[in-house]
JSON list of C-alpha atoms in Angstrom, two decimals:
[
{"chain": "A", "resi": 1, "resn": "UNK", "atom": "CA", "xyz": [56.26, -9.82, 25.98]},
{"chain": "A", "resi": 2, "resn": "UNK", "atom": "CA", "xyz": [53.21, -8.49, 23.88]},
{"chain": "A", "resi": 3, "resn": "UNK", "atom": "CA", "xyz": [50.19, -7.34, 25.64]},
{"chain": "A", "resi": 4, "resn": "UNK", "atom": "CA", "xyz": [46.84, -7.51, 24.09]},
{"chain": "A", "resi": 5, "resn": "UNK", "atom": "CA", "xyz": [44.41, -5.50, 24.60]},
{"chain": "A", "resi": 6, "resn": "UNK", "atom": "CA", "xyz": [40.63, -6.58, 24.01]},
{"chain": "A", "resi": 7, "resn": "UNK", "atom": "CA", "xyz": [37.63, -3.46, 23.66]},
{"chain": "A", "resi": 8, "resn": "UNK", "atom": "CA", "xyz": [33.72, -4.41, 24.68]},
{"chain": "A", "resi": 9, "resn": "UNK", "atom": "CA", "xyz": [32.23, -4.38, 21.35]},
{"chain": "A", "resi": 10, "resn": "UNK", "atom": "CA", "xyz": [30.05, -1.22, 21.82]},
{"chain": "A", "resi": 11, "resn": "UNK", "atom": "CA", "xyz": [27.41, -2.61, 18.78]},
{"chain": "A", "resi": 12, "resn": "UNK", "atom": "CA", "xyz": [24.05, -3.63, 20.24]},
{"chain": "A", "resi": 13, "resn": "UNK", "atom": "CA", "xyz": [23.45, -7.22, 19.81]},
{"chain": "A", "resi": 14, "resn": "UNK", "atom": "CA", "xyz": [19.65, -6.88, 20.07]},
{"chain": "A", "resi": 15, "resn": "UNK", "atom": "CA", "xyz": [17.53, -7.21, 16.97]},
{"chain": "A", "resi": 16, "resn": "UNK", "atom": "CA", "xyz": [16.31, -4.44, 14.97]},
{"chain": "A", "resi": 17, "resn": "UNK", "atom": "CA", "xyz": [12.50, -3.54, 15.68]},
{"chain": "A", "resi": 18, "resn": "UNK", "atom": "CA", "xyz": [10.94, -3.33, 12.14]},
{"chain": "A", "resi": 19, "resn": "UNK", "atom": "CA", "xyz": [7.73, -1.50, 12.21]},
{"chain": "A", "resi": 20, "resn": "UNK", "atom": "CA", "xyz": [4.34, -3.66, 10.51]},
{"chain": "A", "resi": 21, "resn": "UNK", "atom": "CA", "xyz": [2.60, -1.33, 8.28]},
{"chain": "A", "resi": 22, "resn": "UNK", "atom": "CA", "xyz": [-0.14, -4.40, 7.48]},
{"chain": "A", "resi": 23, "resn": "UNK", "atom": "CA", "xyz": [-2.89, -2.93, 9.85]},
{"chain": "A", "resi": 24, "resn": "UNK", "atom": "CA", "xyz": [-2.22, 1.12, 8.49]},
{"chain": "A", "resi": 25, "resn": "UNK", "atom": "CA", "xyz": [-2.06, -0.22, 4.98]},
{"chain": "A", "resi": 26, "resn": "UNK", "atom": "CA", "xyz": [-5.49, -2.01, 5.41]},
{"chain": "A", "resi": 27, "resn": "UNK", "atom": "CA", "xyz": [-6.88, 1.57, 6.69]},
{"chain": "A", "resi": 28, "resn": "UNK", "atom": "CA", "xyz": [-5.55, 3.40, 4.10]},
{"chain": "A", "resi": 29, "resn": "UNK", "atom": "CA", "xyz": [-6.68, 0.81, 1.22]},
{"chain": "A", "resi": 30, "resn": "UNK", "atom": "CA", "xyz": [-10.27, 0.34, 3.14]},
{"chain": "A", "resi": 31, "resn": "UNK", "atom": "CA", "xyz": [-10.58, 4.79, 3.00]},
{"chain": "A", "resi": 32, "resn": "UNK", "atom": "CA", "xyz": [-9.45, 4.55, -0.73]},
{"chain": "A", "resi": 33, "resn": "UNK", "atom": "CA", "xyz": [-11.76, 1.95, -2.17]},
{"chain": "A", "resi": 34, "resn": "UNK", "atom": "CA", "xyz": [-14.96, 3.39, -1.93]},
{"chain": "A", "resi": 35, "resn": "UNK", "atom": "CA", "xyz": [-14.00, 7.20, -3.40]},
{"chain": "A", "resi": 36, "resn": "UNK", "atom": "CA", "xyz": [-13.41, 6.42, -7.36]},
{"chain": "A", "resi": 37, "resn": "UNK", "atom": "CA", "xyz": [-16.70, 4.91, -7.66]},
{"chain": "A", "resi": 38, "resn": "UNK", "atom": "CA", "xyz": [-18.61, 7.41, -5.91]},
{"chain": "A", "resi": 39, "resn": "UNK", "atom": "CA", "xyz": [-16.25, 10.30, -7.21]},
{"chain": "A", "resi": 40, "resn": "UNK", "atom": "CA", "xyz": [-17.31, 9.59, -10.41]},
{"chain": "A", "resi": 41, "resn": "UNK", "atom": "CA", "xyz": [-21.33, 8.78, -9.56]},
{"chain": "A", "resi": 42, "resn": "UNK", "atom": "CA", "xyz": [-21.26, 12.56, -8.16]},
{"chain": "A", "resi": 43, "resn": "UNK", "atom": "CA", "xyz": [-19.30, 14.03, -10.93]},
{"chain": "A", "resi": 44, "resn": "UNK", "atom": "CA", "xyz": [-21.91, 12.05, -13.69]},
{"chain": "A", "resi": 45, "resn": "UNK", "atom": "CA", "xyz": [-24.90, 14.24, -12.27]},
{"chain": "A", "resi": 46, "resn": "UNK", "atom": "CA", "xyz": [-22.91, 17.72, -13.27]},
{"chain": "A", "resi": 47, "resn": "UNK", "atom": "CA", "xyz": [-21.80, 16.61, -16.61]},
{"chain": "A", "resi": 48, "resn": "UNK", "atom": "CA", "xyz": [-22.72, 18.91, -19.25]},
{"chain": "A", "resi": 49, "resn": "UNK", "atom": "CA", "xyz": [-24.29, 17.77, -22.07]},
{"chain": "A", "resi": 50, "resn": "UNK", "atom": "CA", "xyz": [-21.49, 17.02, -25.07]},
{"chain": "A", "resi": 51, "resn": "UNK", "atom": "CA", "xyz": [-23.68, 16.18, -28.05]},
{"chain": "A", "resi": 52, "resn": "UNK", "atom": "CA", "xyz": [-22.62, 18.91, -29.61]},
{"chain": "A", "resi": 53, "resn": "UNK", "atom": "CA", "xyz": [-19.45, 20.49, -28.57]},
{"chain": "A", "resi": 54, "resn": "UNK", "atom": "CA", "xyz": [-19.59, 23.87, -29.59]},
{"chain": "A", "resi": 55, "resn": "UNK", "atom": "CA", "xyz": [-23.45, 24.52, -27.47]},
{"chain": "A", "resi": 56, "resn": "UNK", "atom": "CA", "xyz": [-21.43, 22.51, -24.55]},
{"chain": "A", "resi": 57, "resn": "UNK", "atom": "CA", "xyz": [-18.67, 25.22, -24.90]},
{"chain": "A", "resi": 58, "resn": "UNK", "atom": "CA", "xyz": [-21.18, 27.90, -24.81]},
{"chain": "A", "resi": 59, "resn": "UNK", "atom": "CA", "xyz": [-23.12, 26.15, -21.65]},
{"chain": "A", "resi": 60, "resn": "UNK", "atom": "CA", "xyz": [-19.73, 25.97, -19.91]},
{"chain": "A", "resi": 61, "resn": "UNK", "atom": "CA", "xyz": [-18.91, 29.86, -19.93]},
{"chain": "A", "resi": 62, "resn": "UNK", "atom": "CA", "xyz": [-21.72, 30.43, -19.04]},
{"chain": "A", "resi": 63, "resn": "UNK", "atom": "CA", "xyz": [-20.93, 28.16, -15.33]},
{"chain": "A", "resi": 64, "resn": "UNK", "atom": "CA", "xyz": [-17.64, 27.56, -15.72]},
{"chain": "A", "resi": 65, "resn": "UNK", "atom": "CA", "xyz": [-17.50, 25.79, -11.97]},
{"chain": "A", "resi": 66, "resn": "UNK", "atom": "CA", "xyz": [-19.61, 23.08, -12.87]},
{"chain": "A", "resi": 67, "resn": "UNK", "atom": "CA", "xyz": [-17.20, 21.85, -15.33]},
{"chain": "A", "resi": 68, "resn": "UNK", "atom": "CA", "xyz": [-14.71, 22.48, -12.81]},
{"chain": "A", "resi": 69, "resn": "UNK", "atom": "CA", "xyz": [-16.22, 20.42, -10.28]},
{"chain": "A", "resi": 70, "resn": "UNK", "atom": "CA", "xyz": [-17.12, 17.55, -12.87]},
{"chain": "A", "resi": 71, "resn": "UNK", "atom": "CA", "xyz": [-12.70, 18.02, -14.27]},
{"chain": "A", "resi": 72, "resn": "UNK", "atom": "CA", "xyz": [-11.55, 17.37, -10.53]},
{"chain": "A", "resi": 73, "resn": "UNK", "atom": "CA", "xyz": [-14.09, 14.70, -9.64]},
{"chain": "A", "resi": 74, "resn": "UNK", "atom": "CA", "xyz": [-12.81, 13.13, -12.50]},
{"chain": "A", "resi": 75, "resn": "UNK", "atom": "CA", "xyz": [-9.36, 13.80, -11.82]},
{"chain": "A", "resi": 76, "resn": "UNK", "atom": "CA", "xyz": [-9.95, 12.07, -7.93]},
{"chain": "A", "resi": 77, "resn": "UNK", "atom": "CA", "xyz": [-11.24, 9.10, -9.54]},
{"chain": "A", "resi": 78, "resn": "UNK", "atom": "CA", "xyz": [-8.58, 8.42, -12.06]},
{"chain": "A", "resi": 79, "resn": "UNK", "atom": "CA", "xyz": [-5.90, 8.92, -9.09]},
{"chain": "A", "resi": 80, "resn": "UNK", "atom": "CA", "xyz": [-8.04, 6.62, -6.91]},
{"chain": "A", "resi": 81, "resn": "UNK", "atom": "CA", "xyz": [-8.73, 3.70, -9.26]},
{"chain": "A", "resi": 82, "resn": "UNK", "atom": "CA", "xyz": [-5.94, 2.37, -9.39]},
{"chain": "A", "resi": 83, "resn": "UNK", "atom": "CA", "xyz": [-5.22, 2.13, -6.03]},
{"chain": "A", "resi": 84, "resn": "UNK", "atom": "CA", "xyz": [-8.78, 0.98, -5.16]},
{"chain": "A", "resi": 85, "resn": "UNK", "atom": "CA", "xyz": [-8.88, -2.06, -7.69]},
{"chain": "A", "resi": 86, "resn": "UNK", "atom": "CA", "xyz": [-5.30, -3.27, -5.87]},
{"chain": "A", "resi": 87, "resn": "UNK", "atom": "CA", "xyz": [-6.96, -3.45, -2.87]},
{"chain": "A", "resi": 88, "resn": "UNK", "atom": "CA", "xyz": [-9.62, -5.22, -4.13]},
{"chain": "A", "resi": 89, "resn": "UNK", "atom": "CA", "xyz": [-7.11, -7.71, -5.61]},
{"chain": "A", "resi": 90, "resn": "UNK", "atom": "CA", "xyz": [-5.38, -8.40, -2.61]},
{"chain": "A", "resi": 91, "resn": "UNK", "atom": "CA", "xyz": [-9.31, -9.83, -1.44]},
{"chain": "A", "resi": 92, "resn": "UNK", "atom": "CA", "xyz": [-9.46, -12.00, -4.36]},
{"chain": "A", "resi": 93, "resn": "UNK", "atom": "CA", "xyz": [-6.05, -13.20, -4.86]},
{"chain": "A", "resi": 94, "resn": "UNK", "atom": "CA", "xyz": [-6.06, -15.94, -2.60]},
{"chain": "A", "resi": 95, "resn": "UNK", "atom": "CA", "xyz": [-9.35, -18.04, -3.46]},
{"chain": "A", "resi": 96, "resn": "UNK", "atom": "CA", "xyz": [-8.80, -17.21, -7.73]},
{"chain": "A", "resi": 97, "resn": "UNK", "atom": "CA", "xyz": [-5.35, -16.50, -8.29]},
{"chain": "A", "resi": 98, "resn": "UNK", "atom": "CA", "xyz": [-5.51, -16.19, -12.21]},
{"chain": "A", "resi": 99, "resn": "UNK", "atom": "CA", "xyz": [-8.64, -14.72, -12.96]},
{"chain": "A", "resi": 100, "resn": "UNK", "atom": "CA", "xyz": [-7.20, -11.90, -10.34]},
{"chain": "A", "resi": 101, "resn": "UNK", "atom": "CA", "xyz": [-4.28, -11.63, -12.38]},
{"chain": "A", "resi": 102, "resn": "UNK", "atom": "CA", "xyz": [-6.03, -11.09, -15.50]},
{"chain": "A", "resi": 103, "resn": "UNK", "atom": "CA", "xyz": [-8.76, -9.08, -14.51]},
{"chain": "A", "resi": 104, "resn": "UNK", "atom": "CA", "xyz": [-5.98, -6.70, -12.54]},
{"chain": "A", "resi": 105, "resn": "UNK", "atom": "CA", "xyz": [-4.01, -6.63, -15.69]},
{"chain": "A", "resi": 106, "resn": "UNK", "atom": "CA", "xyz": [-7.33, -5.45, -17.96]},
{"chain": "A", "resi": 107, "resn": "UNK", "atom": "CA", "xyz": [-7.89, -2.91, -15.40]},
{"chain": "A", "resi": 108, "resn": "UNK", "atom": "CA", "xyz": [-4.44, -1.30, -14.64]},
{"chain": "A", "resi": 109, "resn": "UNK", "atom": "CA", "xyz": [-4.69, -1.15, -19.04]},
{"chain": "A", "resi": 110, "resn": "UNK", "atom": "CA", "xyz": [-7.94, 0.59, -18.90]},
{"chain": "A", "resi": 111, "resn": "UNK", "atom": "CA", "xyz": [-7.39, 3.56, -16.33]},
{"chain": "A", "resi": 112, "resn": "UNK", "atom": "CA", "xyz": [-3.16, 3.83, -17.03]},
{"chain": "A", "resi": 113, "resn": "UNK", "atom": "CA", "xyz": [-4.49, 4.05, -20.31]},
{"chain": "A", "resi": 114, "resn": "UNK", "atom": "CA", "xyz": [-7.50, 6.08, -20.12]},
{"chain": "A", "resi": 115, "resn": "UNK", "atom": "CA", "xyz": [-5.54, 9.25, -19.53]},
{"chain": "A", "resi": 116, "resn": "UNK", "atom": "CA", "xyz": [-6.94, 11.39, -22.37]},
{"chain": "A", "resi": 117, "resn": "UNK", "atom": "CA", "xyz": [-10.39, 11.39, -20.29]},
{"chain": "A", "resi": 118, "resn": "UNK", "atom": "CA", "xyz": [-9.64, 13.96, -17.80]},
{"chain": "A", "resi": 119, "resn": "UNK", "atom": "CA", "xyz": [-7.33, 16.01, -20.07]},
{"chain": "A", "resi": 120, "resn": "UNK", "atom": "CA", "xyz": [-10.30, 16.00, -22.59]},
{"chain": "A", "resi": 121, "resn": "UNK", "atom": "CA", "xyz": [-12.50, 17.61, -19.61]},
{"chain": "A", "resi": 122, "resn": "UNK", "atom": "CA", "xyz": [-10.08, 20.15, -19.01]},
{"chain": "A", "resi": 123, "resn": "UNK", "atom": "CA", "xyz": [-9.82, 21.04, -22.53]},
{"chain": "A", "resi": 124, "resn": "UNK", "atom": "CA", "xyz": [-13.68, 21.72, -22.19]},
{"chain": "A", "resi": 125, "resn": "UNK", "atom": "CA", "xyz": [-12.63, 24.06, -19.64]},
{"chain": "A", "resi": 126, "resn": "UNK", "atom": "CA", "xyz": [-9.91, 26.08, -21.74]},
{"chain": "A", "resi": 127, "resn": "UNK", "atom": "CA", "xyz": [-12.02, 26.44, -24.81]},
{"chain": "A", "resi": 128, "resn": "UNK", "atom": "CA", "xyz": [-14.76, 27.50, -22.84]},
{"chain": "A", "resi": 129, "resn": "UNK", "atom": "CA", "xyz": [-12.51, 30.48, -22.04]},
{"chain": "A", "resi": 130, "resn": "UNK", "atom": "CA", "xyz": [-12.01, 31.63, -25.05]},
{"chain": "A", "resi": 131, "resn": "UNK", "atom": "CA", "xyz": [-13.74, 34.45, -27.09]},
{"chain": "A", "resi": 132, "resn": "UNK", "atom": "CA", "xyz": [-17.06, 33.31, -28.90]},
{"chain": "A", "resi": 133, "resn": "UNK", "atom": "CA", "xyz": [-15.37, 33.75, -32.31]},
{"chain": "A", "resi": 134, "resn": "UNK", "atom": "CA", "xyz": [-12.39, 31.70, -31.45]},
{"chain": "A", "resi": 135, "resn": "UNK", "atom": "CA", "xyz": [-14.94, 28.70, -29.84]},
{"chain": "A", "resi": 136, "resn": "UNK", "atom": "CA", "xyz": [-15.71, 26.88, -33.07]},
{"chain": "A", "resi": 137, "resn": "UNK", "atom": "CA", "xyz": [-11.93, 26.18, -33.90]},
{"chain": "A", "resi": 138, "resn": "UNK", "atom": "CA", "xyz": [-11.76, 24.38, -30.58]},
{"chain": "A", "resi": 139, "resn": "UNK", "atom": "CA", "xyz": [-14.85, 22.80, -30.35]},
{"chain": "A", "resi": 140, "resn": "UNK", "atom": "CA", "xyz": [-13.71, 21.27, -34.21]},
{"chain": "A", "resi": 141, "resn": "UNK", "atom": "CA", "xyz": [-10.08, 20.21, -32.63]},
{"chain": "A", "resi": 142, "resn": "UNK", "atom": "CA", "xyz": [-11.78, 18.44, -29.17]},
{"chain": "A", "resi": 143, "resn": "UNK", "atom": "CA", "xyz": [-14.50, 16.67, -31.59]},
{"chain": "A", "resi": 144, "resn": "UNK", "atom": "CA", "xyz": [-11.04, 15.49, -33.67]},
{"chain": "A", "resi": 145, "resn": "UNK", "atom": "CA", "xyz": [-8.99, 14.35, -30.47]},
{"chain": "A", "resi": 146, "resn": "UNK", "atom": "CA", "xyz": [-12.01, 12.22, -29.08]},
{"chain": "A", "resi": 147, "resn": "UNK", "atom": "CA", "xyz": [-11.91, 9.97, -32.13]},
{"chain": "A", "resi": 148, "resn": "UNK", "atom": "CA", "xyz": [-8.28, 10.49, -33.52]},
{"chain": "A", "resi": 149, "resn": "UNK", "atom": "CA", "xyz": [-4.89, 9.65, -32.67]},
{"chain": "A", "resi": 150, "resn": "UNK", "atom": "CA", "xyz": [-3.83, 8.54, -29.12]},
{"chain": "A", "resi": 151, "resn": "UNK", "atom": "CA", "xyz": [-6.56, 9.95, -27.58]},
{"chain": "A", "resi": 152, "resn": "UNK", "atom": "CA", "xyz": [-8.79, 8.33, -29.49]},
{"chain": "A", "resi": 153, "resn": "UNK", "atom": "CA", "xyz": [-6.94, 4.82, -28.74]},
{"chain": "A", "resi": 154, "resn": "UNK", "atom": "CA", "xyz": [-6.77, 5.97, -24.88]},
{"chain": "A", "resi": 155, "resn": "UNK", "atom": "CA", "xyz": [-10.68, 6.13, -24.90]},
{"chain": "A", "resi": 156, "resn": "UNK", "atom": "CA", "xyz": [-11.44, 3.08, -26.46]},
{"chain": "A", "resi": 157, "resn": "UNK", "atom": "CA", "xyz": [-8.82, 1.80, -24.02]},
{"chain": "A", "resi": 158, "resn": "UNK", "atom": "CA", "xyz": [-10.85, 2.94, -20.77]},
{"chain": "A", "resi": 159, "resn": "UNK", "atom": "CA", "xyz": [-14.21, 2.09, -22.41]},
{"chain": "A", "resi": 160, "resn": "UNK", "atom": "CA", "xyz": [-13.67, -0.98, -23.11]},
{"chain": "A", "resi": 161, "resn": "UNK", "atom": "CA", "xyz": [-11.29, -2.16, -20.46]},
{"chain": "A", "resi": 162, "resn": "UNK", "atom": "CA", "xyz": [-13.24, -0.41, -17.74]},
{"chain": "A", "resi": 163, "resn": "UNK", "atom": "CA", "xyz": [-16.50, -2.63, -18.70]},
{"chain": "A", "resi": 164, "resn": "UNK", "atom": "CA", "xyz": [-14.45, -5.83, -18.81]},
{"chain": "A", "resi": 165, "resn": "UNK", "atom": "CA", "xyz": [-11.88, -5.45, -16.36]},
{"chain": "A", "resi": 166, "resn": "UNK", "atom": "CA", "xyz": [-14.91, -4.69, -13.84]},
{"chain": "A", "resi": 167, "resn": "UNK", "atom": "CA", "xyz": [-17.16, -7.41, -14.29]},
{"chain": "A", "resi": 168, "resn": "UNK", "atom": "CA", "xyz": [-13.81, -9.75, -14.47]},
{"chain": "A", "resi": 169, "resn": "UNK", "atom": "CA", "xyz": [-12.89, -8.28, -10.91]},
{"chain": "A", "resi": 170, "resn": "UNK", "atom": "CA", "xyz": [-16.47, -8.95, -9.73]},
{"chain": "A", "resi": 171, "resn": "UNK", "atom": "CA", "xyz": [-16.25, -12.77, -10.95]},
{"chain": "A", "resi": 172, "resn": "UNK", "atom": "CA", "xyz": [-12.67, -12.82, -9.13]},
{"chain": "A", "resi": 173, "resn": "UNK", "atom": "CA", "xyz": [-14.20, -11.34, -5.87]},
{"chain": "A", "resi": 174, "resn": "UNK", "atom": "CA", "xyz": [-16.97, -13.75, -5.57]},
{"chain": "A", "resi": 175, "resn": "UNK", "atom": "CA", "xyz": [-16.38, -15.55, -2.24]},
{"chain": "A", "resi": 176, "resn": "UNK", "atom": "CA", "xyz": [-14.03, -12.69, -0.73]},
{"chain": "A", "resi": 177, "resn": "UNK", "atom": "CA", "xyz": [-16.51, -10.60, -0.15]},
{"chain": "A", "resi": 178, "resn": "UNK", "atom": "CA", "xyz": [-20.37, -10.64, 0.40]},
{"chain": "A", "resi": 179, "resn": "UNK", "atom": "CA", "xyz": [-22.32, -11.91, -2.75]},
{"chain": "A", "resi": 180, "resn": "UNK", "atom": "CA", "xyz": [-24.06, -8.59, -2.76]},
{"chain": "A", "resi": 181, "resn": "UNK", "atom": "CA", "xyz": [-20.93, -6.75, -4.02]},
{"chain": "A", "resi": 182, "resn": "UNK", "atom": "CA", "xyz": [-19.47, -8.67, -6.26]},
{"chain": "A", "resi": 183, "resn": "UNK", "atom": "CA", "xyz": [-23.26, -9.22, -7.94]},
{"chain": "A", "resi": 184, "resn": "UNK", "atom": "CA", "xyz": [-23.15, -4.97, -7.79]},
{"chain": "A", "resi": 185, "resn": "UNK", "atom": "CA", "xyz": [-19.94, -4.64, -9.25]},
{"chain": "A", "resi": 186, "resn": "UNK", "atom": "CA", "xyz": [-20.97, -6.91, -12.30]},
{"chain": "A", "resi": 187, "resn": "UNK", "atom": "CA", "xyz": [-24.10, -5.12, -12.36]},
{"chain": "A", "resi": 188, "resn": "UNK", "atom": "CA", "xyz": [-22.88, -1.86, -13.25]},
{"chain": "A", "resi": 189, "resn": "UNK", "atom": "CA", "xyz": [-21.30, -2.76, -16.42]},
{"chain": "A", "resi": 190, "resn": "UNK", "atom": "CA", "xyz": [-24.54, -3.43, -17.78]},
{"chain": "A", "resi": 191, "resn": "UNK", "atom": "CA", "xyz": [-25.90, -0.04, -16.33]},
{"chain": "A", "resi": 192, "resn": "UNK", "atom": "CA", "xyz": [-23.22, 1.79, -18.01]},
{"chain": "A", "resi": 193, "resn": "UNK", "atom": "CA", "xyz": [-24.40, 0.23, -21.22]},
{"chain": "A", "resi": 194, "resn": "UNK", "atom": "CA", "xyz": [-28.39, 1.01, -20.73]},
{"chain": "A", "resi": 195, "resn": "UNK", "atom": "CA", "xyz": [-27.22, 4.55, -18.99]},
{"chain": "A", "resi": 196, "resn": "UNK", "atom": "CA", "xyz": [-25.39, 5.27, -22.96]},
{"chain": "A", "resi": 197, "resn": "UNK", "atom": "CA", "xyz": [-27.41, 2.98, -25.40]},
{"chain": "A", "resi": 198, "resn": "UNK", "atom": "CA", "xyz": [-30.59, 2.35, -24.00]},
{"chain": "A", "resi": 199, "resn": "UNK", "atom": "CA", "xyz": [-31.83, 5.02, -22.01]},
{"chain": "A", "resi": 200, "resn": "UNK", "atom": "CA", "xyz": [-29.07, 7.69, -22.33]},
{"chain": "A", "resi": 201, "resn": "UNK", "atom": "CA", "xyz": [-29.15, 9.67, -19.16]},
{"chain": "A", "resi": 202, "resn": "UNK", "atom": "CA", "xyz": [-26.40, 11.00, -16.86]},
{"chain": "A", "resi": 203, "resn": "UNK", "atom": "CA", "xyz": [-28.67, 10.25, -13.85]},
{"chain": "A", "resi": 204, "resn": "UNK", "atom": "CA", "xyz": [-28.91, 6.36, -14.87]},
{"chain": "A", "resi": 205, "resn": "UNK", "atom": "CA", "xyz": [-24.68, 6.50, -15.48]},
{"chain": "A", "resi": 206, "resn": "UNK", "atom": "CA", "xyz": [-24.34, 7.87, -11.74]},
{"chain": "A", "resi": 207, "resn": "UNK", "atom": "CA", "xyz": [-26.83, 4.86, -10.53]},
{"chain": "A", "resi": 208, "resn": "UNK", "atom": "CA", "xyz": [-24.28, 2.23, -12.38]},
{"chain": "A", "resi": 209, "resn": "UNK", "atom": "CA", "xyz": [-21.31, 4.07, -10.84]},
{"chain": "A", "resi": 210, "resn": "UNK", "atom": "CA", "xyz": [-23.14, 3.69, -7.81]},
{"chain": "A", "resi": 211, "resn": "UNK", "atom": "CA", "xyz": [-23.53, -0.14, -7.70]},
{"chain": "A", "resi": 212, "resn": "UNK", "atom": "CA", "xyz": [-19.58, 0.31, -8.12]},
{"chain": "A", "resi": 213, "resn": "UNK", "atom": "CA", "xyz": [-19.59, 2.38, -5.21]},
{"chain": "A", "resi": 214, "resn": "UNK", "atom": "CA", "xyz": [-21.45, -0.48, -3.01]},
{"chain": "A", "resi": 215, "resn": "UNK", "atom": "CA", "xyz": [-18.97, -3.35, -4.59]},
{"chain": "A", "resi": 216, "resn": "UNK", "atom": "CA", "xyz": [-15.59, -0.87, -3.56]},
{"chain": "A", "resi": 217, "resn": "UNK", "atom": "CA", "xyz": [-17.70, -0.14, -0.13]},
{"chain": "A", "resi": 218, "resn": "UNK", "atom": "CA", "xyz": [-17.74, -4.10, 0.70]},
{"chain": "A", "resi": 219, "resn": "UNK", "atom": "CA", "xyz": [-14.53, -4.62, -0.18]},
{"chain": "A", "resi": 220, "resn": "UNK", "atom": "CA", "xyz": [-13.35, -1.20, 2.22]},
{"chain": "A", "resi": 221, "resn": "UNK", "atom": "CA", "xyz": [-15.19, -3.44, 5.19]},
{"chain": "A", "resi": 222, "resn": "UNK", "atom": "CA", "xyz": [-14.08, -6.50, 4.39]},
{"chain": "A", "resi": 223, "resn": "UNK", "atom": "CA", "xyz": [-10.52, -5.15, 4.37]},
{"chain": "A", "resi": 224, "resn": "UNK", "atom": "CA", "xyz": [-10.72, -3.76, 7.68]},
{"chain": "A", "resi": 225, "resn": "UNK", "atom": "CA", "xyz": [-12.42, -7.14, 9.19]},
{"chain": "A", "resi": 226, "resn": "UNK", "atom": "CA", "xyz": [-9.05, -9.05, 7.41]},
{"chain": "A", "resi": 227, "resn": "UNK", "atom": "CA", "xyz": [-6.55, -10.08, 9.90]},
{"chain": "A", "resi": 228, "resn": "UNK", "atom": "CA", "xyz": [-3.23, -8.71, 9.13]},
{"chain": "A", "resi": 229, "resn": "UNK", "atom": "CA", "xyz": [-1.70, -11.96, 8.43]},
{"chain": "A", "resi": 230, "resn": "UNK", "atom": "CA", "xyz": [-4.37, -13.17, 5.99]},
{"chain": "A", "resi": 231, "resn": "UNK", "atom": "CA", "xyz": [-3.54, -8.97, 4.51]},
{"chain": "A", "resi": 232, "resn": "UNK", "atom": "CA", "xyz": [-0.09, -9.95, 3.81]},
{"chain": "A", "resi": 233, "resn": "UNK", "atom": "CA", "xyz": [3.16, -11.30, 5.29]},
{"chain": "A", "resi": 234, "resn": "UNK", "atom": "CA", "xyz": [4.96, -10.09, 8.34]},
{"chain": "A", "resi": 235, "resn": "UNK", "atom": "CA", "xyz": [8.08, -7.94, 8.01]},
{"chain": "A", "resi": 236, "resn": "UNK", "atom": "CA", "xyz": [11.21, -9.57, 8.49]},
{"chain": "A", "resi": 237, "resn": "UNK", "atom": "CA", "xyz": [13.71, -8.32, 11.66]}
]
């Protein structure tokens, strides 16, 4: 005779709990949007003036924080960007698809590409540094890299890209959020423009990276009126 013996299966039959992220995600994108923007409005009034390289190394020495300040500013705000202009696409992605697509795609080239900026304002920073003597060798290398090579290309990347890929994201945005952001957003391209061509003035650059700074600001309060499922799908169990 052969007995069998049967075990209680010990395993829990009850379905995993999966956590949803959707609401901290829309936090965390609605606290991100806004800094870039304003990052870079702030960091636009403590520029130093670059028409000449070798005076702006001198100016530098001689307040070597300022150009700090303006270096990590602009450091936030290329960290940030990114970020920020995903969130925004997540808004527009639903009502205009492909013009979200593209005008994503123009951006994510501009600032992943634009990464010569804040290692140019560094190197404004390190020559500073050095002894007066050694100053116009520098100044003569930083006035080659911002028109040479890759980092050269890399501006020209973030210049252009940066004025497109905004005023595409505004055009995407229209209906997602108020009309008075996605008009601000398109408005600062042309500010940029008048700020460097026009009427070139750090204080009029930092008013167009302002109007930025009211577009990303909708968007952070429109995020956080979203429901979650309009945010994104549920997890699975």
């Amino acid at each position: 005779m052969t007995a069998t013996v049967s075990f209680s299966s010990t395993r829990s039959t009850r379905p995993r709990k999966v956590r949803d992220v959707r609401r901290f995600q829309r936090i965390v994108a609605a606290v991100v949007l806004p800094v870039p923007a304003t990052a870079a409005a702030i960091g636009r009034l403590l520029v130093t003036d670059d028409s000449d390289t070798r005076s702006a190394l001198d100016m530098i020495a001689a307040d070597p924080g300022r150009q700090f300040t303006f270096a990590l500013l602009g450091f936030i705000a290329m960290l940030t960007v990114v970020p920020a202009f995903l969130a925004a696409a997540r808004l527009a992605r639903r009502r205009r698809p492909v013009l979200t697509m593209i005008a994503l795609g123009v951006n994510l080239i501009a600032y992943l590409g634009g990464w010569a900026l804040p290692a140019l304002d560094n190197m404004y920073i390190a020559a500073s540094q050095l002894p007066p003597e050694q100053r116009d060798g520098a100044a003569a290398l930083i006035d080659a890299m911002w028109s040479d090579g890759l980092a050269g290309i890399s501006t020209l990347l973030m210049v252009i890209g940066h004025v497109l890929g905004a005023i595409l994201m505004g055009l995407a945005l229209r209906g997602s959020i108020p009309t008075v952001g996605w008009v601000a957003m398109i408005l600062s391209q042309p500010g940029h423009v008048f700020a460097f061509i026009v009427f070139p003035s750090p204080v009029m650059d930092a008013l167009a990276w302002g109007l930025m700074a009211l577009a990303f600001a909708i968007c952070a309060v429109t995020v956080l009126r979203t429901p979650d499922d309009e945010w994104d799908l549920p997890p699975r169990s």
